[in-house]
Structure formats: structure tokens, C-alpha cells
Amino acid sequence: MGRKHFTSKEVPDREPIVSRDVIFTRDAAIPPPGYGHRGKSEMNDKIRQPPDTSMKAEKTKRKKGRLSADIQYKLGQQLRAMYTDVVNEGVPDQFSELIQRLEKRDEK
Amino acid sequence: MNAQDDVRGAMLAAVPSLRAFAISLCGDVDRANDLVQETLLRAWSHLDSFEPGTNMSAWLFTILRNHFRTEYRKRRREVEDADGGYAERLTAREEQTAHIEFGELREALLKLSPDQREALILVGASGFSYEEAAKICNCAVGTIKSRVNRARLRLAESLGVEAVQEIASEPETPLAASGGRDE
């Protein structure tokens, strides 16, 4: 009990996130087939290596040329979900009011 | 009058995605709203440079993006640890809003270079083609493609690394941990 640092209260809260954001949570530590191999075996570098590695040269030294289609798909899904989350908030009043003001100003 | 209605309609219709784009770029809702407001003001006063029949949304994205880049460069000079500032504001936002589930993703996004971030958002979330994104960012299509590619890699890497660290802190129960049972 003491070994794990989350309390029993935190666990149920976290569960749905774990299962939804597969690649962003613990599960990501188990790479899907293809992904892990590539990361470790550092030979798959026929894929063009972008020249701009200047500032992150240190970190990118474990070479990965490409993400698996699966990871890429999930990443895209998450990005779009995050984006849509904001889009769904619609047009805040301040902006429709702003346009109205601009129109009125031009009418004069 | 009709033309003006069209313009107004198109501008308002673009606001939700402009906001989503701006929040993804800067990680801060208030600042994003300022960016959108400034974009609309600029667009309104330069309506004559908008070519009718072309994509209003892409035009507005271009204005917002350029404005953000100018501002970003200014801030860079003013505040040394811009990234630290972003991170703080990001945390504040997480506490304030119900968007916690995307906190990790947003944080990882902010670790990308601005070039990579804007390319990834435009193509991966806003739904622009590589060609449109290249126009918005004023660079070659190939450049956009490689930025998107690198952005994906780095994003996956930074999200992955965090997950690995989480597990590393519980060495005894590497797999059981994902079940969340604690008995």
C-alpha cells in the first residue's frame, strides 16, 4: 500500500485517462511491435535524416526515423481531440461584439 | 452589404479554430484570445488585401501566425525563460479549466520548437493540406513535411519518456501498475 504513491481515491479518477490516452500513459512503456525495434536497433536510417538536429542533437542520438502507423494515428487522434475541445467552445461573445463594433464604426 | 455580411460571417466562422490554433501555439487561453482579437482587427483593417474567392480561414491563420511569431520574438528578448513562463501559465490553466486530460499533450506541444509546433497543428489538427500550411508559414512544402514529421517524433518521444519514468518509479510492479489495483 505504502509503496505505491497514489491513494485509492486517485486510482478510479485516473483509470479512464489511462485507457483513453493509451500512448501517453503507462501503456506507452510497452511499445507496439515495430516501434521498439526501431528505437533500439539504430540501423533503420535509410529514412532521410533531417539536417536540423542542431539543438537537440544530444537527445536525438537514439535514432528513430519514423513512428509506427498506430502511434501516429493515436497521436493525431489526440491532437484533433484537444483541438476540437476548444473549437466546440464556439465564438466567445467578445469576438462577435468586436466585429459588431467594427461594422458600426465603418458605417459612420 | 452582402459582401460585408459574407466577410463578417467568414471571420466569425473562423474564430473557433483560430482560438484552438492560438491556444496550441502559446498554451495560454488569455493570450490566445488576445492573439485572435488582434488578428481580427488586423484582418478588418486590411480587408482590401484579401483576395475574394480565396480561403478566408487560411488568410486569418496566416495573420495570426505572423503576429504570434513577431510577438514570440519580442518576448524571447524580454523574458529569458519563455518556456518556463509557458509552463507556469499552462499549469494555471489546467487548474482553472476542465481540460486536464489534454494537459500532458499540451505540455509536450510547448516543448516543440515554434516551427514544428505550428506545422504539426496546422496539418495534424486544423486540417490544412501541406500546401496550405506551407503558404501560411511562408515556407516550402517539403519543409512543412519534415517539420511535421520531426514534431510527431519529438512529441511521441517526450510523451513516451514521461510514461517510462512513471513506471520506473514503481519498479516492483511494472505491469500491475496499469491495472491500478492497490490491495
Tab-separated table of C-alpha atoms in Angstrom:
chain	number	residue	atom	x	y	z
A	1	MET	CA	0.000	0.000	0.000
A	2	GLY	CA	2.662	2.453	1.023
A	3	ARG	CA	4.834	1.518	-1.862
A	4	LYS	CA	2.583	2.940	-4.491
A	5	HIS	CA	2.281	6.634	-4.268
A	6	PHE	CA	-1.271	7.101	-5.393
A	7	THR	CA	-4.106	6.871	-2.956
A	8	SER	CA	-7.102	4.680	-3.533
A	9	LYS	CA	-9.066	7.809	-4.287
A	10	GLU	CA	-6.849	8.778	-7.156
A	11	VAL	CA	-6.961	5.495	-8.922
A	12	PRO	CA	-10.531	5.472	-10.240
A	13	ASP	CA	-10.074	9.036	-11.462
A	14	ARG	CA	-7.077	8.097	-13.404
A	15	GLU	CA	-8.416	4.920	-14.933
A	16	PRO	CA	-10.396	6.330	-17.825
A	17	ILE	CA	-7.491	8.539	-18.792
A	18	VAL	CA	-5.191	5.600	-18.841
A	19	SER	CA	-7.389	3.623	-21.134
A	20	ARG	CA	-8.210	6.520	-23.450
A	21	ASP	CA	-4.830	8.059	-23.899
A	22	VAL	CA	-3.083	4.833	-24.477
A	23	ILE	CA	0.158	6.188	-25.745
A	24	PHE	CA	0.509	8.921	-23.216
A	25	THR	CA	0.371	6.901	-20.091
A	26	ARG	CA	1.910	3.867	-18.620
A	27	ASP	CA	0.967	1.694	-21.526
A	28	ALA	CA	3.340	3.652	-23.657
A	29	ALA	CA	6.163	1.928	-21.885
A	30	ILE	CA	5.227	-1.179	-23.790
A	31	PRO	CA	5.932	-0.143	-27.325
A	32	PRO	CA	3.807	-1.686	-30.028
A	33	PRO	CA	5.599	-4.078	-32.358
A	34	GLY	CA	7.833	-2.253	-34.752
A	35	TYR	CA	8.264	0.824	-32.678
A	36	GLY	CA	10.570	-0.559	-30.080
A	37	HIS	CA	12.730	-2.447	-32.532
A	38	ARG	CA	13.396	0.618	-34.483
A	39	GLY	CA	14.264	2.633	-31.450
A	40	LYS	CA	16.810	0.169	-30.236
A	41	SER	CA	18.403	-1.216	-33.323
A	42	GLU	CA	19.503	2.199	-34.616
A	43	MET	CA	20.100	0.926	-38.099
A	44	ASN	CA	16.894	1.837	-39.818
A	45	ASP	CA	18.240	5.062	-41.095
A	46	LYS	CA	17.562	4.822	-44.735
A	47	ILE	CA	14.790	7.278	-43.978
A	48	ARG	CA	16.122	10.727	-44.658
A	49	GLN	CA	17.590	12.313	-41.590
A	50	PRO	CA	16.560	15.953	-41.322
A	51	PRO	CA	19.622	18.190	-41.182
A	52	ASP	CA	18.296	20.386	-38.448
A	53	THR	CA	19.317	18.407	-35.395
A	54	SER	CA	21.457	21.188	-34.071
A	55	MET	CA	19.987	21.977	-30.683
A	56	LYS	CA	18.580	18.587	-29.896
A	57	ALA	CA	21.471	16.583	-31.221
A	58	GLU	CA	22.043	15.102	-27.818
A	59	LYS	CA	18.559	13.850	-27.348
A	60	THR	CA	18.022	12.518	-30.838
A	61	LYS	CA	21.088	10.361	-30.730
A	62	ARG	CA	18.897	7.338	-30.342
A	63	LYS	CA	17.730	7.433	-33.857
A	64	LYS	CA	14.154	6.893	-34.769
A	65	GLY	CA	13.222	7.588	-38.308
A	66	ARG	CA	9.511	7.127	-38.220
A	67	LEU	CA	6.631	6.331	-35.932
A	68	SER	CA	4.537	3.264	-36.412
A	69	ALA	CA	1.269	3.931	-38.147
A	70	ASP	CA	-0.513	3.003	-34.961
A	71	ILE	CA	1.277	5.553	-32.807
A	72	GLN	CA	0.955	8.192	-35.457
A	73	TYR	CA	-2.751	7.561	-35.676
A	74	LYS	CA	-3.264	7.818	-31.951
A	75	LEU	CA	-1.167	10.925	-31.753
A	76	GLY	CA	-3.246	12.500	-34.495
A	77	GLN	CA	-6.430	11.481	-32.754
A	78	GLN	CA	-5.304	13.106	-29.534
A	79	LEU	CA	-4.240	16.278	-31.268
A	80	ARG	CA	-7.559	16.599	-33.024
A	81	ALA	CA	-9.475	15.837	-29.849
A	82	MET	CA	-7.564	18.527	-27.996
A	83	TYR	CA	-8.175	20.970	-30.809
A	84	THR	CA	-11.848	20.142	-31.186
A	85	ASP	CA	-12.263	20.615	-27.487
A	86	VAL	CA	-11.540	24.308	-27.987
A	87	VAL	CA	-13.384	24.590	-31.293
A	88	ASN	CA	-16.500	23.335	-29.562
A	89	GLU	CA	-16.424	26.313	-27.254
A	90	GLY	CA	-17.706	28.268	-30.241
A	91	VAL	CA	-17.386	32.020	-30.613
A	92	PRO	CA	-16.971	33.816	-27.300
A	93	ASP	CA	-19.069	36.999	-27.058
A	94	GLN	CA	-16.051	39.238	-27.071
A	95	PHE	CA	-15.425	38.386	-30.717
A	96	SER	CA	-18.918	38.770	-32.091
A	97	GLU	CA	-19.108	42.054	-30.207
A	98	LEU	CA	-15.802	43.127	-31.659
A	99	ILE	CA	-16.994	42.520	-35.211
A	100	GLN	CA	-20.206	44.388	-34.471
A	101	ARG	CA	-18.247	47.356	-33.180
A	102	LEU	CA	-16.046	47.354	-36.257
A	103	GLU	CA	-19.057	47.277	-38.527
A	104	LYS	CA	-20.755	50.128	-36.712
A	105	ARG	CA	-17.609	52.155	-36.815
A	106	ASP	CA	-17.381	51.695	-40.574
A	107	GLU	CA	-20.987	52.652	-41.144
A	108	LYS	CA	-20.406	56.082	-39.736
B	1	MET	CA	-23.676	44.908	-47.956
B	2	ASN	CA	-23.883	41.296	-48.930
B	3	ALA	CA	-20.171	41.141	-49.396
B	4	GLN	CA	-19.717	42.570	-45.954
B	5	ASP	CA	-22.087	40.033	-44.456
B	6	ASP	CA	-20.056	37.333	-46.113
B	7	VAL	CA	-16.850	38.687	-44.711
B	8	ARG	CA	-18.271	39.009	-41.248
B	9	GLY	CA	-19.736	35.524	-41.427
B	10	ALA	CA	-16.477	34.037	-42.641
B	11	MET	CA	-14.489	35.804	-39.955
B	12	LEU	CA	-16.778	34.701	-37.161
B	13	ALA	CA	-16.881	31.183	-38.536
B	14	ALA	CA	-13.100	31.042	-38.333
B	15	VAL	CA	-12.917	32.212	-34.720
B	16	PRO	CA	-13.300	28.811	-33.022
B	17	SER	CA	-10.436	27.254	-34.977
B	18	LEU	CA	-8.349	30.397	-34.696
B	19	ARG	CA	-8.669	30.113	-30.945
B	20	ALA	CA	-7.788	26.427	-30.986
B	21	PHE	CA	-4.748	27.208	-33.121
B	22	ALA	CA	-3.696	30.099	-30.892
B	23	ILE	CA	-4.068	28.105	-27.691
B	24	SER	CA	-1.998	25.310	-29.183
B	25	LEU	CA	0.688	27.790	-30.166
B	26	CYS	CA	1.016	29.668	-26.917
B	27	GLY	CA	-0.534	27.366	-24.320
B	28	ASP	CA	-2.421	30.174	-22.689
B	29	VAL	CA	-6.108	30.968	-23.120
B	30	ASP	CA	-5.974	34.671	-22.337
B	31	ARG	CA	-3.045	35.268	-24.561
B	32	ALA	CA	-4.671	33.202	-27.282
B	33	ASN	CA	-7.801	35.353	-27.095
B	34	ASP	CA	-5.630	38.434	-27.427
B	35	LEU	CA	-3.992	36.922	-30.468
B	36	VAL	CA	-7.349	36.206	-32.061
B	37	GLN	CA	-8.626	39.676	-31.282
B	38	GLU	CA	-5.540	41.287	-32.787
B	39	THR	CA	-5.908	39.024	-35.812
B	40	LEU	CA	-9.484	40.114	-36.399
B	41	LEU	CA	-8.553	43.784	-36.022
B	42	ARG	CA	-5.702	43.464	-38.465
B	43	ALA	CA	-7.774	41.497	-40.909
B	44	TRP	CA	-10.548	44.053	-40.744
B	45	SER	CA	-8.224	46.928	-41.497
B	46	HIS	CA	-6.561	45.061	-44.328
B	47	LEU	CA	-9.614	43.588	-45.939
B	48	ASP	CA	-8.540	45.095	-49.235
B	49	SER	CA	-5.577	42.751	-49.311
B	50	PHE	CA	-7.824	39.725	-49.026
B	51	GLU	CA	-8.462	38.156	-52.396
B	52	PRO	CA	-12.153	37.346	-52.689
B	53	GLY	CA	-12.771	33.741	-53.530
B	54	THR	CA	-9.706	32.526	-51.660
B	55	ASN	CA	-9.749	30.825	-48.320
B	56	MET	CA	-10.642	33.355	-45.627
B	57	SER	CA	-9.735	30.948	-42.884
B	58	ALA	CA	-6.229	30.351	-44.280
B	59	TRP	CA	-5.766	34.102	-44.630
B	60	LEU	CA	-6.709	34.664	-40.980
B	61	PHE	CA	-4.460	31.831	-39.851
B	62	THR	CA	-1.600	33.482	-41.705
B	63	ILE	CA	-2.205	36.781	-39.938
B	64	LEU	CA	-2.443	35.112	-36.550
B	65	ARG	CA	0.653	33.055	-37.154
B	66	ASN	CA	2.725	36.060	-38.250
B	67	HIS	CA	1.521	38.085	-35.331
B	68	PHE	CA	2.372	35.286	-32.937
B	69	ARG	CA	5.848	34.914	-34.393
B	70	THR	CA	6.574	38.622	-34.083
B	71	GLU	CA	5.305	38.658	-30.549
B	72	TYR	CA	7.195	35.497	-29.702
B	73	ARG	CA	10.451	37.006	-30.880
B	74	LYS	CA	9.806	40.133	-28.839
B	75	ARG	CA	9.026	38.134	-25.746
B	76	ARG	CA	12.060	35.993	-26.276
B	77	ARG	CA	14.138	39.112	-25.936
B	78	GLU	CA	12.232	40.398	-22.955
B	79	VAL	CA	11.863	37.281	-20.894
B	80	GLU	CA	14.689	34.830	-20.814
B	81	ASP	CA	12.885	31.709	-19.825
B	82	ALA	CA	9.897	31.951	-22.074
B	83	ASP	CA	9.358	28.225	-21.802
B	84	GLY	CA	9.245	28.335	-18.060
B	85	GLY	CA	6.647	31.059	-18.304
B	86	TYR	CA	4.544	28.992	-20.636
B	87	ALA	CA	4.728	26.025	-18.358
B	88	GLU	CA	3.558	28.057	-15.393
B	89	ARG	CA	0.646	29.503	-17.245
B	90	LEU	CA	-0.190	26.107	-18.566
B	91	THR	CA	-0.419	24.753	-15.049
B	92	ALA	CA	-2.647	27.626	-14.058
B	93	ARG	CA	-4.905	26.860	-16.967
B	94	GLU	CA	-5.124	23.237	-16.033
B	95	GLU	CA	-6.337	24.122	-12.613
B	96	GLN	CA	-8.868	26.605	-13.889
B	97	THR	CA	-10.486	24.638	-16.619
B	98	ALA	CA	-11.788	21.227	-17.322
B	99	HIS	CA	-9.178	20.464	-19.926
B	100	ILE	CA	-6.938	18.489	-17.665
B	101	GLU	CA	-6.996	15.423	-19.843
B	102	PHE	CA	-5.030	17.253	-22.506
B	103	GLY	CA	-2.575	18.815	-20.094
B	104	GLU	CA	0.170	16.363	-20.791
B	105	LEU	CA	-0.252	16.709	-24.511
B	106	ARG	CA	-0.265	20.498	-24.346
B	107	GLU	CA	2.818	20.477	-22.225
B	108	ALA	CA	4.588	18.243	-24.711
B	109	LEU	CA	3.472	20.509	-27.552
B	110	LEU	CA	5.046	23.501	-25.887
B	111	LYS	CA	8.347	21.686	-25.779
B	112	LEU	CA	8.471	21.637	-29.568
B	113	SER	CA	10.123	24.437	-31.458
B	114	PRO	CA	7.612	27.014	-32.725
B	115	ASP	CA	8.317	25.886	-36.285
B	116	GLN	CA	7.459	22.310	-35.517
B	117	ARG	CA	4.515	23.190	-33.341
B	118	GLU	CA	2.735	25.346	-35.871
B	119	ALA	CA	3.351	22.837	-38.660
B	120	LEU	CA	2.020	19.949	-36.636
B	121	ILE	CA	-1.097	21.808	-35.505
B	122	LEU	CA	-1.944	23.145	-38.939
B	123	VAL	CA	-1.618	19.778	-40.627
B	124	GLY	CA	-2.449	17.410	-37.801
B	125	ALA	CA	-5.304	19.272	-36.135
B	126	SER	CA	-6.552	22.228	-38.175
B	127	GLY	CA	-6.901	20.031	-41.217
B	128	PHE	CA	-4.906	22.129	-43.670
B	129	SER	CA	-3.090	20.416	-46.501
B	130	TYR	CA	0.697	20.501	-46.578
B	131	GLU	CA	0.429	23.050	-49.371
B	132	GLU	CA	-1.889	25.334	-47.408
B	133	ALA	CA	0.249	25.013	-44.292
B	134	ALA	CA	3.331	25.886	-46.330
B	135	LYS	CA	1.616	29.042	-47.547
B	136	ILE	CA	0.542	30.009	-44.052
B	137	CYS	CA	4.066	29.520	-42.723
B	138	ASN	CA	5.654	31.027	-45.789
B	139	CYS	CA	7.952	28.102	-46.495
B	140	ALA	CA	8.353	25.182	-48.865
B	141	VAL	CA	6.026	22.197	-48.784
B	142	GLY	CA	8.972	19.895	-48.130
B	143	THR	CA	9.922	21.975	-45.134
B	144	ILE	CA	6.450	21.614	-43.678
B	145	LYS	CA	6.523	17.888	-44.234
B	146	SER	CA	9.800	17.406	-42.441
B	147	ARG	CA	8.734	19.704	-39.603
B	148	VAL	CA	5.542	17.741	-39.116
B	149	ASN	CA	7.487	14.532	-39.152
B	150	ARG	CA	10.011	15.719	-36.617
B	151	ALA	CA	7.292	17.219	-34.474
B	152	ARG	CA	5.490	13.880	-34.300
B	153	LEU	CA	8.655	12.088	-33.343
B	154	ARG	CA	9.530	14.520	-30.619
B	155	LEU	CA	6.007	14.592	-29.302
B	156	ALA	CA	5.864	10.828	-29.094
B	157	GLU	CA	9.265	10.798	-27.531
B	158	SER	CA	8.525	13.324	-24.839
B	159	LEU	CA	5.200	11.722	-24.008
B	160	GLY	CA	6.774	8.302	-24.038
B	161	VAL	CA	9.650	9.289	-21.823
B	162	GLU	CA	7.295	10.575	-19.193
B	163	ALA	CA	5.349	7.380	-19.181
B	164	VAL	CA	8.514	5.387	-18.804
B	165	GLN	CA	9.550	7.493	-15.881
B	166	GLU	CA	6.243	6.919	-14.200
B	167	ILE	CA	6.797	3.199	-14.361
B	168	ALA	CA	10.380	3.490	-13.284
B	169	SER	CA	9.212	4.976	-10.007
B	170	GLU	CA	7.348	1.768	-9.232
B	171	PRO	CA	9.929	-0.871	-10.044
B	172	GLU	CA	8.230	-3.719	-8.205
B	173	THR	CA	5.012	-3.660	-10.152
B	174	PRO	CA	5.735	-2.713	-13.725
B	175	LEU	CA	2.632	-4.240	-15.255
B	176	ALA	CA	0.231	-4.484	-12.386
B	177	ALA	CA	0.531	-0.756	-12.002
B	178	SER	CA	-1.519	-0.173	-15.106
B	179	GLY	CA	-4.375	-2.041	-13.504
B	180	GLY	CA	-4.386	0.474	-10.712
B	181	ARG	CA	-5.298	-2.081	-8.080
B	182	ASP	CA	-3.954	-1.402	-4.677
B	183	GLU	CA	-4.835	-4.039	-2.215
